[in-house]
XYZ file of N, CA and C in Angstrom:
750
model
N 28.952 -143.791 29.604
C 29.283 -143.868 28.178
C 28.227 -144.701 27.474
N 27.939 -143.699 26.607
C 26.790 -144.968 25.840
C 27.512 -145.245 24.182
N 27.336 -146.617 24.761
C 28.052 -146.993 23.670
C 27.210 -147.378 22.355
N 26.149 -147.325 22.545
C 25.274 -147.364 21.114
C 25.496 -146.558 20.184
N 26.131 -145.117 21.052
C 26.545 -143.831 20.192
C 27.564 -143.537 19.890
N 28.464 -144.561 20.103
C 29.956 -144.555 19.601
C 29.907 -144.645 17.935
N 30.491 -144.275 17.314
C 30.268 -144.262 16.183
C 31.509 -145.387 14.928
N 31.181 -146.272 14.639
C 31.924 -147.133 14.259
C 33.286 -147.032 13.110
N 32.702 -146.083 12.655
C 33.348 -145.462 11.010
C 34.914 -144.679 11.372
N 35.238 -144.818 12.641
C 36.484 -144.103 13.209
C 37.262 -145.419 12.704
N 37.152 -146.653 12.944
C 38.022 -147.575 12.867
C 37.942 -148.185 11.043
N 37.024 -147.193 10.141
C 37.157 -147.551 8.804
C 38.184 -146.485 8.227
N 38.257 -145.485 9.222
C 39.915 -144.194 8.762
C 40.772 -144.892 9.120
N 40.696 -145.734 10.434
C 42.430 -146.135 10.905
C 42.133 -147.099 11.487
N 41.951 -148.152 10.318
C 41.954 -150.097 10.868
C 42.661 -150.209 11.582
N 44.126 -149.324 11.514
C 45.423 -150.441 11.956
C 45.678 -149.625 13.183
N 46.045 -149.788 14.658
C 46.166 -148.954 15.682
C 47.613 -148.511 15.545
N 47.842 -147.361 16.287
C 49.046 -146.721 16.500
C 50.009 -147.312 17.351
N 51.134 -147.778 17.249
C 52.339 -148.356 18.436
C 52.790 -147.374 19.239
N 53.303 -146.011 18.680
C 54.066 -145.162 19.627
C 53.115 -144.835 20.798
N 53.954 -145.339 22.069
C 53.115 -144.944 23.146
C 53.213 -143.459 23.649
N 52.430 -143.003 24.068
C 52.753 -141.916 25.016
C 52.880 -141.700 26.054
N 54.319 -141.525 26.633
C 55.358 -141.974 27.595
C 55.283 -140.706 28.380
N 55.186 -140.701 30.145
C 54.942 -139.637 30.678
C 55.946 -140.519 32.319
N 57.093 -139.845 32.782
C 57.656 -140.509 33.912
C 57.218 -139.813 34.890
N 56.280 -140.715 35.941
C 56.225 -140.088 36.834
C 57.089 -139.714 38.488
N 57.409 -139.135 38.767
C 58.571 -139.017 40.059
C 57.321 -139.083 41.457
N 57.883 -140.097 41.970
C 57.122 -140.247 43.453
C 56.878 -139.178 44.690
N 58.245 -138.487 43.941
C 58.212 -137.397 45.219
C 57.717 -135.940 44.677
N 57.404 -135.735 44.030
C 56.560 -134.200 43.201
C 55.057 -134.191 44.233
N 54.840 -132.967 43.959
C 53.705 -132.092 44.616
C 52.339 -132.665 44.362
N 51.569 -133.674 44.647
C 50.352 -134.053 44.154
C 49.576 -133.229 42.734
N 49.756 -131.502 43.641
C 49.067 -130.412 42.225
C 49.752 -130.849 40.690
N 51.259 -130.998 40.734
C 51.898 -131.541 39.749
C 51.639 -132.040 39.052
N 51.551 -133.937 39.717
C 51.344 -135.080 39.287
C 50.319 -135.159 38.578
N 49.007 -134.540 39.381
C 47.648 -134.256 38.815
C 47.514 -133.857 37.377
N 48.482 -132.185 37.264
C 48.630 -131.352 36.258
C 48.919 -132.701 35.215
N 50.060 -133.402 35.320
C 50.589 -134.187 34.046
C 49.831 -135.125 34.134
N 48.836 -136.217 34.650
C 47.901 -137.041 34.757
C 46.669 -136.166 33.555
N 46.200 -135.137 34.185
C 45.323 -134.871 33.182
C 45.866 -134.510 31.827
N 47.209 -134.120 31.500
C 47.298 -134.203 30.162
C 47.526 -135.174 29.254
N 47.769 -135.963 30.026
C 48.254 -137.083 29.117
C 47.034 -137.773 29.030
N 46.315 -137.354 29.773
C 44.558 -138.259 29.424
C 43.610 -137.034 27.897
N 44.035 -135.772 28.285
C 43.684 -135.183 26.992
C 44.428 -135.880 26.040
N 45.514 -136.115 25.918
C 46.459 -136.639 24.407
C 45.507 -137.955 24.342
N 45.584 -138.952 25.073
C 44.743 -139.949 24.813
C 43.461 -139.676 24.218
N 42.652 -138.807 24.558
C 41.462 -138.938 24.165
C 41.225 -137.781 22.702
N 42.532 -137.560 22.622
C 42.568 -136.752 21.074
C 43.367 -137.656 20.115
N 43.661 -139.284 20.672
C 44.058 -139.854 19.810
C 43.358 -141.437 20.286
N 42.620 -141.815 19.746
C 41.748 -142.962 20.674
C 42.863 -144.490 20.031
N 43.293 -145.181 21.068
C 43.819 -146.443 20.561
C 45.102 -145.979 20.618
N 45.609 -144.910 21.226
C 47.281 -144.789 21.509
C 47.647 -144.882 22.554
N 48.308 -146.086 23.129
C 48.538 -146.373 24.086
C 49.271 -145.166 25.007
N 49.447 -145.695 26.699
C 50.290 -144.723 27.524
C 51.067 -145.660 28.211
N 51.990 -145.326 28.028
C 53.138 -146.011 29.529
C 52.985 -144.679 30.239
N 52.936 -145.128 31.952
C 53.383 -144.320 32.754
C 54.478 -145.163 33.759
N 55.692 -144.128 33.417
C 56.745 -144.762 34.152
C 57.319 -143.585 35.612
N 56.675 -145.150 36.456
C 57.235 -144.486 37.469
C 58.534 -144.310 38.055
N 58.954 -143.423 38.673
C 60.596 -143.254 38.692
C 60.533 -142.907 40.582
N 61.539 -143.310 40.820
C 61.990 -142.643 42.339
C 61.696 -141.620 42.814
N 61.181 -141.437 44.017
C 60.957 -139.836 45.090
C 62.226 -139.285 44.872
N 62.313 -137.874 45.689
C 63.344 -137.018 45.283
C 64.534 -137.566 46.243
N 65.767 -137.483 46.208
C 66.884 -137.935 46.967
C 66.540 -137.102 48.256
N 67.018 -137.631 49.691
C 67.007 -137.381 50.691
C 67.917 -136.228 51.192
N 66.907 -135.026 51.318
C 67.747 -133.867 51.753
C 66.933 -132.774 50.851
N 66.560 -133.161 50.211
C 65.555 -132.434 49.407
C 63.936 -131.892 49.904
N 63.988 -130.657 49.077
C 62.064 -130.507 49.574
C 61.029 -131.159 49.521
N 61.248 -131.503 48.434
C 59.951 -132.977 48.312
C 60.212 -133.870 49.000
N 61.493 -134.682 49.142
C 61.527 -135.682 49.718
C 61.104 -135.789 51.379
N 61.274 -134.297 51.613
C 60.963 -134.325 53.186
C 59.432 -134.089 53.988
N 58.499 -134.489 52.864
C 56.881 -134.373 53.045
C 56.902 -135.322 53.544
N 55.987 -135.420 54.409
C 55.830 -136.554 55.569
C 54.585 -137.477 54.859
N 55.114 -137.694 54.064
C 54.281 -139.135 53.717
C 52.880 -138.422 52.664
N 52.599 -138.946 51.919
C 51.551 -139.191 50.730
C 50.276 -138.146 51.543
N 49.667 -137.430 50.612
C 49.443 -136.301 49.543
C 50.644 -134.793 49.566
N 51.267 -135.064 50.980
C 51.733 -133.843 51.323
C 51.433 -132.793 52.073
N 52.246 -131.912 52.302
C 51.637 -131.101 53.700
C 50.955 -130.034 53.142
N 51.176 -129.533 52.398
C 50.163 -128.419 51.603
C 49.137 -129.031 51.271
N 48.249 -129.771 50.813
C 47.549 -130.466 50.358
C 45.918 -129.956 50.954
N 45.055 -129.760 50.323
C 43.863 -129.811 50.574
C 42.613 -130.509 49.800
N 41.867 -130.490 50.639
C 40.480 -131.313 49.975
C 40.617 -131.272 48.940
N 40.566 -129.918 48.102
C 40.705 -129.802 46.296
C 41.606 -130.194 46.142
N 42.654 -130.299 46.339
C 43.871 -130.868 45.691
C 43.468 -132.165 45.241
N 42.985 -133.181 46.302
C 42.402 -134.664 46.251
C 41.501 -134.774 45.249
N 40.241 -133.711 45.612
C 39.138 -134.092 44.949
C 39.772 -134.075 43.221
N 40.797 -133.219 43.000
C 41.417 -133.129 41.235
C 41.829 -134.395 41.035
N 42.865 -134.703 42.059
C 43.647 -135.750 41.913
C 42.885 -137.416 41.719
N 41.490 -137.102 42.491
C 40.589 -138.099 42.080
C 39.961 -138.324 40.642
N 39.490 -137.304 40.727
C 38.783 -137.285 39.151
C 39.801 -137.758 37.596
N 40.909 -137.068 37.959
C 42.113 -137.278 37.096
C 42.155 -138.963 37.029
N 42.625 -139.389 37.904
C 42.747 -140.907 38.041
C 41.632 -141.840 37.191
N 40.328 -140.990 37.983
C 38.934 -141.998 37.095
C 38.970 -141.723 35.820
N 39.732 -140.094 35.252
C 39.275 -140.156 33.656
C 40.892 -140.825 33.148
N 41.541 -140.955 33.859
C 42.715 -141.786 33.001
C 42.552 -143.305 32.652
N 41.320 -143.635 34.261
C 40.230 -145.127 34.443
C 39.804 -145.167 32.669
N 39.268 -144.198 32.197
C 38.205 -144.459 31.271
C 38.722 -143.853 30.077
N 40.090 -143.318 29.647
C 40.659 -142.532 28.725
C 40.106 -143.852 27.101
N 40.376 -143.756 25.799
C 39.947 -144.973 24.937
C 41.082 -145.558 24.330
N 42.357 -145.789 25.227
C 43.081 -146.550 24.868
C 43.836 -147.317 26.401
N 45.071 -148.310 25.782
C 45.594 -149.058 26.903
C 46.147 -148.143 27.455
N 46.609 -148.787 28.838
C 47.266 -147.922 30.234
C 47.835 -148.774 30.181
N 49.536 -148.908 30.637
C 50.296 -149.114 30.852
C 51.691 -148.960 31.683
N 51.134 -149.479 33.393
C 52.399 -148.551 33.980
C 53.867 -149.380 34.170
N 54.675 -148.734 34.073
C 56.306 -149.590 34.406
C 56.776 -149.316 35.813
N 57.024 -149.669 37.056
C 57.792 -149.034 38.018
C 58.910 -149.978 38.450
N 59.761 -149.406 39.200
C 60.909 -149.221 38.754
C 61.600 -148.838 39.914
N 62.665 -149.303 40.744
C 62.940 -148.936 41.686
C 62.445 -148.283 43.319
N 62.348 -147.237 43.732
C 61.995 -146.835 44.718
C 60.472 -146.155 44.694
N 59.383 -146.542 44.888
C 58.317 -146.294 44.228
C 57.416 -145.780 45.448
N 56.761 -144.588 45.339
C 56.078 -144.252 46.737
C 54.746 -143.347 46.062
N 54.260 -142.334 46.761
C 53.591 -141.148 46.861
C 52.367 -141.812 45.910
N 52.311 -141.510 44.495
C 51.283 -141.886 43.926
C 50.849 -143.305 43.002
N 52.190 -143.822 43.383
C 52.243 -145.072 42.027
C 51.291 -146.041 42.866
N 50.713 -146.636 43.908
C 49.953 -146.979 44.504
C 48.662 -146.928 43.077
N 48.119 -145.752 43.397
C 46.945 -145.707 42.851
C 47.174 -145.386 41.433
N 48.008 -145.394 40.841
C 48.392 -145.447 39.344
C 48.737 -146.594 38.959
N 49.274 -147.403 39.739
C 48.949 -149.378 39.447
C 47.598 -149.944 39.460
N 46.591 -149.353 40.316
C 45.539 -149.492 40.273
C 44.497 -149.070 39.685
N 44.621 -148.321 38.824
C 43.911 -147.896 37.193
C 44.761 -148.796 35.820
N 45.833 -148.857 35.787
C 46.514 -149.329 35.069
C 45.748 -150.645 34.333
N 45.897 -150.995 33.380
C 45.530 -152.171 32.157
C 46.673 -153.328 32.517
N 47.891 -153.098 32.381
C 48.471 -153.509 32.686
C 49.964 -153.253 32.953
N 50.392 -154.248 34.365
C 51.295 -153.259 35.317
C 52.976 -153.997 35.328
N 53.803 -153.467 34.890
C 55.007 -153.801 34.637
C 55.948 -153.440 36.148
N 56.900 -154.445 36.699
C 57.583 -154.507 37.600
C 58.859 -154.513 37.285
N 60.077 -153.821 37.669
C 61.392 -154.454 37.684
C 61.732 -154.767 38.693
N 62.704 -155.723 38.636
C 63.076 -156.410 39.812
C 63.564 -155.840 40.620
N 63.926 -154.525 40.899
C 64.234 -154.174 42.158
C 63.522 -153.085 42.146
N 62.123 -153.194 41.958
C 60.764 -152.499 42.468
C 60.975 -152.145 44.023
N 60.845 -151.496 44.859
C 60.366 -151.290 46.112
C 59.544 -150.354 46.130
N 57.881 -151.039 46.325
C 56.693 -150.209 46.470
C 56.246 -149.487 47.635
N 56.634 -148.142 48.095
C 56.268 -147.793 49.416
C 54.781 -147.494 49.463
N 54.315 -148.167 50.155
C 52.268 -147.758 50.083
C 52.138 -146.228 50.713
N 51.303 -146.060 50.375
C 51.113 -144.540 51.340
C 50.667 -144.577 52.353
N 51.353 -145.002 53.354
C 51.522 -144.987 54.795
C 51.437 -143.585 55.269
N 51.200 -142.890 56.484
C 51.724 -142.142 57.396
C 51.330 -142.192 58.556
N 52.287 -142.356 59.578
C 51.713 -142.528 61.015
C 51.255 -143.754 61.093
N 51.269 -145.053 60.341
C 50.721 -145.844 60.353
C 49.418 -146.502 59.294
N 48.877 -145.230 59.266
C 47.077 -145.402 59.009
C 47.766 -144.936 57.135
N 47.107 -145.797 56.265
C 47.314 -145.763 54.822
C 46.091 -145.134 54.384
N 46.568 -144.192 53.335
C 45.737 -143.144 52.834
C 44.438 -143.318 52.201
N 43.547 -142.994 52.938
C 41.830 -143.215 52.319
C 40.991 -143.416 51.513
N 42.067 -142.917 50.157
C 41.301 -142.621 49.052
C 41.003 -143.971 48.296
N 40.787 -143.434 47.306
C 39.959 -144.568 46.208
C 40.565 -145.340 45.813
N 42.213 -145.644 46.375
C 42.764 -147.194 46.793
C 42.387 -148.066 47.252
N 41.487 -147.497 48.235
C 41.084 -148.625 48.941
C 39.867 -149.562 48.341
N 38.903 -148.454 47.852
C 38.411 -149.325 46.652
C 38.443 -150.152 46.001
N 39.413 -149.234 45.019
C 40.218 -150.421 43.828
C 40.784 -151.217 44.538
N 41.759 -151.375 45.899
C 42.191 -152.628 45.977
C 41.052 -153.729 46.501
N 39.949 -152.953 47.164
C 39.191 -153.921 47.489
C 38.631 -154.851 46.048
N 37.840 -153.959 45.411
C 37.680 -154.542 43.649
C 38.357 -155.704 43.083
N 39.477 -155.382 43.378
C 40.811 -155.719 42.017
C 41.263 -156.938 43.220
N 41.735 -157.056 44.130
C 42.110 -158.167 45.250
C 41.647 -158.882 45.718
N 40.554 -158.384 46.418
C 39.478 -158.986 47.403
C 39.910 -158.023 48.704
N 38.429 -157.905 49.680
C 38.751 -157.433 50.940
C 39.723 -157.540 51.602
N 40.255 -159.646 51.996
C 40.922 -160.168 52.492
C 42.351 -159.633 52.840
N 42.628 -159.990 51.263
C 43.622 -159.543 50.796
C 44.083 -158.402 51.077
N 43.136 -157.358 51.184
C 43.287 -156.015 50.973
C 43.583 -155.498 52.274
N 43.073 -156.003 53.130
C 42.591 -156.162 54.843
C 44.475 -155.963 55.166
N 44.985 -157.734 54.480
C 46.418 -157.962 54.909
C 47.612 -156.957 54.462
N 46.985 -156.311 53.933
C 48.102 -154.937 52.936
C 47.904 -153.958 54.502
N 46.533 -153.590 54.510
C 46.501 -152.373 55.777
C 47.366 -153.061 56.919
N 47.194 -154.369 57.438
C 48.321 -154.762 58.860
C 49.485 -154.772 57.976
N 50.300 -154.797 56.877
C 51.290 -155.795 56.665
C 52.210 -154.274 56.586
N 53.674 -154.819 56.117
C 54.917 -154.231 56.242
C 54.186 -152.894 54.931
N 54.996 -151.851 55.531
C 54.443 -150.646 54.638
C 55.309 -150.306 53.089
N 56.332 -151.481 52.870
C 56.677 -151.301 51.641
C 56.801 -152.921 50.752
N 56.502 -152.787 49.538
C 56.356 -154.259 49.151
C 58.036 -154.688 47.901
N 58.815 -155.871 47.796
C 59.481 -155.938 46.850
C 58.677 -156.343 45.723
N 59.340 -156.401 44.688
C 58.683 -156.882 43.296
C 57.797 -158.263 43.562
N 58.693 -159.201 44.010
C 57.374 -160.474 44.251
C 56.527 -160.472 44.964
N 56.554 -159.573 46.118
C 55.770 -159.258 46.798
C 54.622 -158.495 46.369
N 55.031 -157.491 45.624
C 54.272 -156.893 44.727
C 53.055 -157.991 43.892
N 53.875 -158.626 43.354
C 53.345 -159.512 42.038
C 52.341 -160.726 42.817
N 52.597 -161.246 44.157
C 51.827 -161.691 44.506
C 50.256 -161.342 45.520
N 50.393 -159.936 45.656
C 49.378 -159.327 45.957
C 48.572 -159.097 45.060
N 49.074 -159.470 43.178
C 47.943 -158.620 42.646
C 48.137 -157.505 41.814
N 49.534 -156.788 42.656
C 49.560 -155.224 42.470
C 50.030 -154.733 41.065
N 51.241 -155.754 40.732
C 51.565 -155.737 39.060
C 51.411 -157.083 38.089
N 51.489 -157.001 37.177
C 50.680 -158.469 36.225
C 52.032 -159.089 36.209
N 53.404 -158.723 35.974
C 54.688 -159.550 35.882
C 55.764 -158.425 35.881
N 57.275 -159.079 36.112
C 57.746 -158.697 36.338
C 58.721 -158.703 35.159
N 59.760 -157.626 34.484
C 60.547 -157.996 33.697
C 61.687 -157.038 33.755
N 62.985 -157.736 33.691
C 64.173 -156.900 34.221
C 64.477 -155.449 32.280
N 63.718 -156.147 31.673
C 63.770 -155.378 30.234
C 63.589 -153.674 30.581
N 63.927 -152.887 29.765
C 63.814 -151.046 29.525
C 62.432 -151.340 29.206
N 61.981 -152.109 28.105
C 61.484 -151.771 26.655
C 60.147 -152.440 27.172
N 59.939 -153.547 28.640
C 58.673 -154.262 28.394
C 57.466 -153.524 28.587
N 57.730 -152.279 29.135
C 55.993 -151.510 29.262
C 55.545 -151.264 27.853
N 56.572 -150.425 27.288
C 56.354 -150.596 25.657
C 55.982 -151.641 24.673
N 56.420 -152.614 24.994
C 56.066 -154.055 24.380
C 54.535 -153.960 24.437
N 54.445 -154.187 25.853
C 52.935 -154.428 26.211
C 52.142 -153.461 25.859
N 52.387 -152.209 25.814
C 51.738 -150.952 25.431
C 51.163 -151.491 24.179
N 52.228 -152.050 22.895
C 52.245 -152.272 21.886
C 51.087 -153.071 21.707
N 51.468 -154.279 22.105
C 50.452 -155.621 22.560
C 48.758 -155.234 22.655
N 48.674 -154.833 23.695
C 47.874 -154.403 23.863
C 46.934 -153.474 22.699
N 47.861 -152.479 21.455
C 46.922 -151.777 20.989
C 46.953 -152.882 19.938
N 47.386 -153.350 19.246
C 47.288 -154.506 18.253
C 46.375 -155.131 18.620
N 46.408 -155.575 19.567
C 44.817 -156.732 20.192
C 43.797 -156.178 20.109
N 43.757 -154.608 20.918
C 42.327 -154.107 20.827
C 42.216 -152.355 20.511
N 43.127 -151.649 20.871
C 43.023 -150.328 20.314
C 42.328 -149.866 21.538
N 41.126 -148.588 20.963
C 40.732 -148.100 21.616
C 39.224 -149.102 22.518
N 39.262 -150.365 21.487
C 38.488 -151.398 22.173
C 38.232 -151.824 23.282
N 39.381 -151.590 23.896
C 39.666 -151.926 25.175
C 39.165 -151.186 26.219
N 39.215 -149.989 26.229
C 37.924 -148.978 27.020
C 36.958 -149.527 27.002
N 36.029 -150.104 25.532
C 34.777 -150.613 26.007
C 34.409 -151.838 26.850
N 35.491 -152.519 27.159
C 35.816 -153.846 27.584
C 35.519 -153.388 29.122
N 36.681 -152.724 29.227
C 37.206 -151.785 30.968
C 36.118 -151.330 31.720
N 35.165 -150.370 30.209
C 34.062 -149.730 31.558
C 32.965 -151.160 32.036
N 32.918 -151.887 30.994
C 32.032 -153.135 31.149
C 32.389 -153.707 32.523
N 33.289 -154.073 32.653
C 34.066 -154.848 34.258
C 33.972 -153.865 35.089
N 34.553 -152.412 34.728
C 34.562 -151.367 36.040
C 33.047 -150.972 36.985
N 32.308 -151.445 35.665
C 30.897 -151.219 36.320
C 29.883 -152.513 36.819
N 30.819 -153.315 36.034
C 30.196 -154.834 36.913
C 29.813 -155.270 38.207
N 30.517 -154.296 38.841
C 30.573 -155.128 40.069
C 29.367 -154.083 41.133
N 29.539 -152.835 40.700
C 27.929 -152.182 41.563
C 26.665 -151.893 40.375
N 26.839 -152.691 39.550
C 25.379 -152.684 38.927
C 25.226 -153.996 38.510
N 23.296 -154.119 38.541
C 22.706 -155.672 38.649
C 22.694 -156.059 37.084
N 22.942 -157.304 37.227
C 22.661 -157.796 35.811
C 21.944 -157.529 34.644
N 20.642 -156.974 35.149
C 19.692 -156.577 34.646
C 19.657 -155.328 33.982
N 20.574 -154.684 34.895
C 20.576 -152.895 34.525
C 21.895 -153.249 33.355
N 22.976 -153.794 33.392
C 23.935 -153.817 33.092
C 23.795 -154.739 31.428
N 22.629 -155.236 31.074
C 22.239 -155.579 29.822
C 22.220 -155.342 28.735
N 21.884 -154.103 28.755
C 21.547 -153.273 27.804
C 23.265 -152.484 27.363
N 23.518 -152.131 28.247
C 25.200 -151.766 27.707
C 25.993 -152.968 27.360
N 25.666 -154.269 27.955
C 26.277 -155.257 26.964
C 25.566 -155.752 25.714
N 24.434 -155.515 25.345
C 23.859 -155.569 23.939
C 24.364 -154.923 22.753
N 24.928 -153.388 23.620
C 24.859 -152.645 22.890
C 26.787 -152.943 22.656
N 27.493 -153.159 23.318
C 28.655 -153.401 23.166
C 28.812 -154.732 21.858
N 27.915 -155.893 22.473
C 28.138 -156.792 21.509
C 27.385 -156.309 19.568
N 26.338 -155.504 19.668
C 26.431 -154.944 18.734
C 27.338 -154.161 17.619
N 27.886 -153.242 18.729
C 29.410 -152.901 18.524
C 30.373 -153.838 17.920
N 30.018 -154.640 18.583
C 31.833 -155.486 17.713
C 31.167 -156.663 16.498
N 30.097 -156.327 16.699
C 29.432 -157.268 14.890
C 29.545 -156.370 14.363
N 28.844 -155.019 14.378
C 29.284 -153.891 13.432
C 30.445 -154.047 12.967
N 31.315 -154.174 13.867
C 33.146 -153.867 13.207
C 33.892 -155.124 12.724
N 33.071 -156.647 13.111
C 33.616 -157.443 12.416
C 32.678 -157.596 11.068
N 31.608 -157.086 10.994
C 31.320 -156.463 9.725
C 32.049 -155.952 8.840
N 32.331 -154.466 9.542
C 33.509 -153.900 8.401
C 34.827 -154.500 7.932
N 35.175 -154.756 9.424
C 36.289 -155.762 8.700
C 36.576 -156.853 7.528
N 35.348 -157.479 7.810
C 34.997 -158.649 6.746
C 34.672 -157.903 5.023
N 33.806 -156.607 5.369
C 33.782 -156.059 4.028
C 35.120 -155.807 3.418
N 36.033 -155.116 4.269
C 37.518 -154.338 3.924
C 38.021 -155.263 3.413
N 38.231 -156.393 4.272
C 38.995 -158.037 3.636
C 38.873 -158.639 2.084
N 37.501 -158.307 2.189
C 37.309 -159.150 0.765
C 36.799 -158.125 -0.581
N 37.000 -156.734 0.011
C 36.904 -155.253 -0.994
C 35.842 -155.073 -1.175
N 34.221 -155.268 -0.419
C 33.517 -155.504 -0.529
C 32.610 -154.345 0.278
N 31.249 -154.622 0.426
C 30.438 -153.523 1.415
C 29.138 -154.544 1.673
N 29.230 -154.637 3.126
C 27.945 -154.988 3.987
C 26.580 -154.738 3.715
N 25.566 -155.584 3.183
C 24.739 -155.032 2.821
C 23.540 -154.508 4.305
């Protein structure tokens, strides 16, 4: 993303950001192809509305006795390379969509909420969270979890998740890292959804890719997109300052 070419004059149509989030529940136990399917749309709605937040609320696998529920553990038995490789890409552009992420989970939590806490901005817990990791057979699933948790945790840390018990409670959760707090509320992903666009809008993307790319590019290379970012936000406390006082920047 080059942000030199972002164009500033979007935030002189709509100073004020949007509250209504766009709310998408996800079920733990659905078909990866599924999950994918509704992952990428809700990243189109985002990016046809920049600065509108998303809750994604995760909800329980399917009750026991059921078809879904009886897939032996995370992606599923149908599942192939493409299935993943979608399910990857989806994830990174929900990584980089231009507004907050916001996930809530919520009870019995398995299959994909793993790696949908781990894109997330910020991650809402209720207290009787139970996070099942994607275990099977032991060995926890390969993908670009392991990454992000390495990123976002530390190795260490991350190391003690692969030996440790294969499902986490809420504090358990909260002290790995995995969600920012916990709140027994309906309404707190929304809050924060809220929070979040008031503070920064679609701002916050430019913030995100800055850190997301921090960590495998050198200071040096990584300069120039922070020049151009901090340019960015004099531009707009520019405008702002003009709007304030009815005025225009010379």
């Amino acid at each position: 993303m080059d942000l030199r070419e972002t164009d500033v004059r979007e935030h002189r149509r709509a100073p004020h950001p949007r509250y209504a989030p766009g709310t998408l529940d996800v079920c733990a136990g659905r078909p990866l192809a599924a999950v994918t399917a509704e992952i990428e749309a809700v990243c189109a709605r985002a990016e046809d509305a920049p600065g509108t937040p998303v809750v994604l609320r995760l909800t329980a696998a399917s009750p026991p006795g059921s078809a879904v529920g009886e897939q032996p553990g995370w992606p599923g038995p149908e599942t192939g390379i493409r299935h993943v490789t979608r399910w990857e890409r989806a994830l990174r552009r929900l990584e980089r969509v231009p507004a907050a992420v916001v996930v809530h989970a919520a009870g019995a939590c398995a299959g994909p909420a793993l790696d949908l806490l781990l894109v997330a901005d910020h991650r809402v817990a209720a207290p009787d969270l139970e996070l099942t990791l994607p275990v099977h057979a032991g060995r926890m699933w390969p993908g670009t979890l392991l990454h992000r948790l390495a990123d976002q945790i530390g190795t260490r840390r991350a190391r003690g998740l692969l030996a440790g018990a294969p499902a986490l409670d809420a504090a358990q959760a909260l002290a790995f890292g995995l969600v920012d707090e916990i709140d027994p509320g309906t309404d707190a992903a929304g809050r924060a959804a809220s929070r979040l666009a008031a503070a920064q809008g679609a701002e916050l993307a430019v913030r995100r890719r800055l850190l997301l790319d921090g960590p495998s590019t050198d200071i040096d290379d990584a300069l120039g997109a922070h020049l151009a970012a901090c340019d960015r936000e004099l531009r707009l406390r520019g405008t702002a300052g003009a709007t304030a006082s009815g005025g225009t920047q010379p």
